[in-house]
Amino acid sequence: MLGAIEDGSSVRQLGPIDLPGGDGQIVVDLDRDGHILGFEILNADLALSPEVIAKATNPL
């Protein structure tokens, strides 16, 4: 990770992209140069195992 993401850095979003099985979706945030800033997994509790969620980090 390169550091904190400044407010307003995300100028474009891709998605939502449906995950296999239809239990969740991914949204990808991009900066003005098209670099990925982060992503969000919608309905993560349905789409991911509890073990994966337990290992996830939340920078907020």
PDB file of C-alpha atoms in Angstrom:
ATOM      1  CA  MET A   1       0.000   0.000   0.000  1.00  0.00           C
ATOM      2  CA  LEU A   2       1.348   3.398  -0.962  1.00  0.00           C
ATOM      3  CA  GLY A   3      -0.308   5.445   1.761  1.00  0.00           C
ATOM      4  CA  ALA A   4      -3.532   7.185   2.605  1.00  0.00           C
ATOM      5  CA  ILE A   5      -5.944   7.905  -0.222  1.00  0.00           C
ATOM      6  CA  GLU A   6      -6.925  11.571  -0.342  1.00  0.00           C
ATOM      7  CA  ASP A   7     -10.614  12.508  -0.424  1.00  0.00           C
ATOM      8  CA  GLY A   8     -11.699  13.001  -4.031  1.00  0.00           C
ATOM      9  CA  SER A   9      -8.910  10.808  -5.464  1.00  0.00           C
ATOM     10  CA  SER A  10     -11.392   8.303  -6.834  1.00  0.00           C
ATOM     11  CA  VAL A  11     -12.695   9.738 -10.079  1.00  0.00           C
ATOM     12  CA  ARG A  12     -14.112   6.579 -11.631  1.00  0.00           C
ATOM     13  CA  GLN A  13     -15.714   3.344 -10.508  1.00  0.00           C
ATOM     14  CA  LEU A  14     -15.952   0.016 -12.285  1.00  0.00           C
ATOM     15  CA  GLY A  15     -18.875  -2.134 -11.431  1.00  0.00           C
ATOM     16  CA  PRO A  16     -20.720  -3.416  -9.757  1.00  0.00           C
ATOM     17  CA  ILE A  17     -19.289  -6.687 -11.045  1.00  0.00           C
ATOM     18  CA  ASP A  18     -21.259  -9.811 -10.095  1.00  0.00           C
ATOM     19  CA  LEU A  19     -19.290 -12.525  -8.307  1.00  0.00           C
ATOM     20  CA  PRO A  20     -19.732 -16.178  -9.291  1.00  0.00           C
ATOM     21  CA  GLY A  21     -22.735 -17.639  -7.521  1.00  0.00           C
ATOM     22  CA  GLY A  22     -24.522 -14.293  -7.453  1.00  0.00           C
ATOM     23  CA  ASP A  23     -23.974 -13.738  -3.721  1.00  0.00           C
ATOM     24  CA  GLY A  24     -21.946 -10.545  -3.988  1.00  0.00           C
ATOM     25  CA  GLN A  25     -20.554  -7.804  -6.171  1.00  0.00           C
ATOM     26  CA  ILE A  26     -17.270  -5.923  -6.469  1.00  0.00           C
ATOM     27  CA  VAL A  27     -16.868  -2.180  -7.065  1.00  0.00           C
ATOM     28  CA  VAL A  28     -13.379  -0.949  -8.036  1.00  0.00           C
ATOM     29  CA  ASP A  29     -12.290   2.667  -7.391  1.00  0.00           C
ATOM     30  CA  LEU A  30      -9.816   4.215  -9.863  1.00  0.00           C
ATOM     31  CA  ASP A  31      -7.798   7.439  -9.851  1.00  0.00           C
ATOM     32  CA  ARG A  32      -7.519   9.847 -12.786  1.00  0.00           C
ATOM     33  CA  ASP A  33      -4.670   7.779 -14.271  1.00  0.00           C
ATOM     34  CA  GLY A  34      -6.687   4.553 -14.121  1.00  0.00           C
ATOM     35  CA  HIS A  35      -4.766   3.092 -11.158  1.00  0.00           C
ATOM     36  CA  ILE A  36      -6.723   0.995  -8.680  1.00  0.00           C
ATOM     37  CA  LEU A  37      -7.194   2.776  -5.365  1.00  0.00           C
ATOM     38  CA  GLY A  38      -9.298   0.113  -3.704  1.00  0.00           C
ATOM     39  CA  PHE A  39     -12.305  -2.081  -4.000  1.00  0.00           C
ATOM     40  CA  GLU A  40     -15.440  -2.882  -2.075  1.00  0.00           C
ATOM     41  CA  ILE A  41     -17.115  -6.261  -1.840  1.00  0.00           C
ATOM     42  CA  LEU A  42     -20.853  -5.820  -1.498  1.00  0.00           C
ATOM     43  CA  ASN A  43     -22.587  -8.524   0.595  1.00  0.00           C
ATOM     44  CA  ALA A  44     -19.152  -9.792   1.667  1.00  0.00           C
ATOM     45  CA  ASP A  45     -20.718 -11.800   4.491  1.00  0.00           C
ATOM     46  CA  LEU A  46     -22.573 -13.870   1.865  1.00  0.00           C
ATOM     47  CA  ALA A  47     -19.834 -13.990  -0.779  1.00  0.00           C
ATOM     48  CA  LEU A  48     -16.773 -14.759   1.363  1.00  0.00           C
ATOM     49  CA  SER A  49     -15.976 -17.305   4.026  1.00  0.00           C
ATOM     50  CA  PRO A  50     -15.725 -16.153   7.661  1.00  0.00           C
ATOM     51  CA  GLU A  51     -11.997 -16.988   7.574  1.00  0.00           C
ATOM     52  CA  VAL A  52     -11.381 -14.615   4.663  1.00  0.00           C
ATOM     53  CA  ILE A  53     -13.402 -11.847   6.300  1.00  0.00           C
ATOM     54  CA  ALA A  54     -11.474 -12.290   9.559  1.00  0.00           C
ATOM     55  CA  LYS A  55      -8.184 -11.707   7.697  1.00  0.00           C
ATOM     56  CA  ALA A  56      -9.418  -8.598   5.878  1.00  0.00           C
ATOM     57  CA  THR A  57      -8.219  -5.164   6.923  1.00  0.00           C
ATOM     58  CA  ASN A  58     -10.271  -1.997   6.964  1.00  0.00           C
ATOM     59  CA  PRO A  59      -8.266   1.223   6.652  1.00  0.00           C
ATOM     60  CA  LEU A  60     -11.138   3.369   7.927  1.00  0.00           C
TER      61      LEU A  60
END
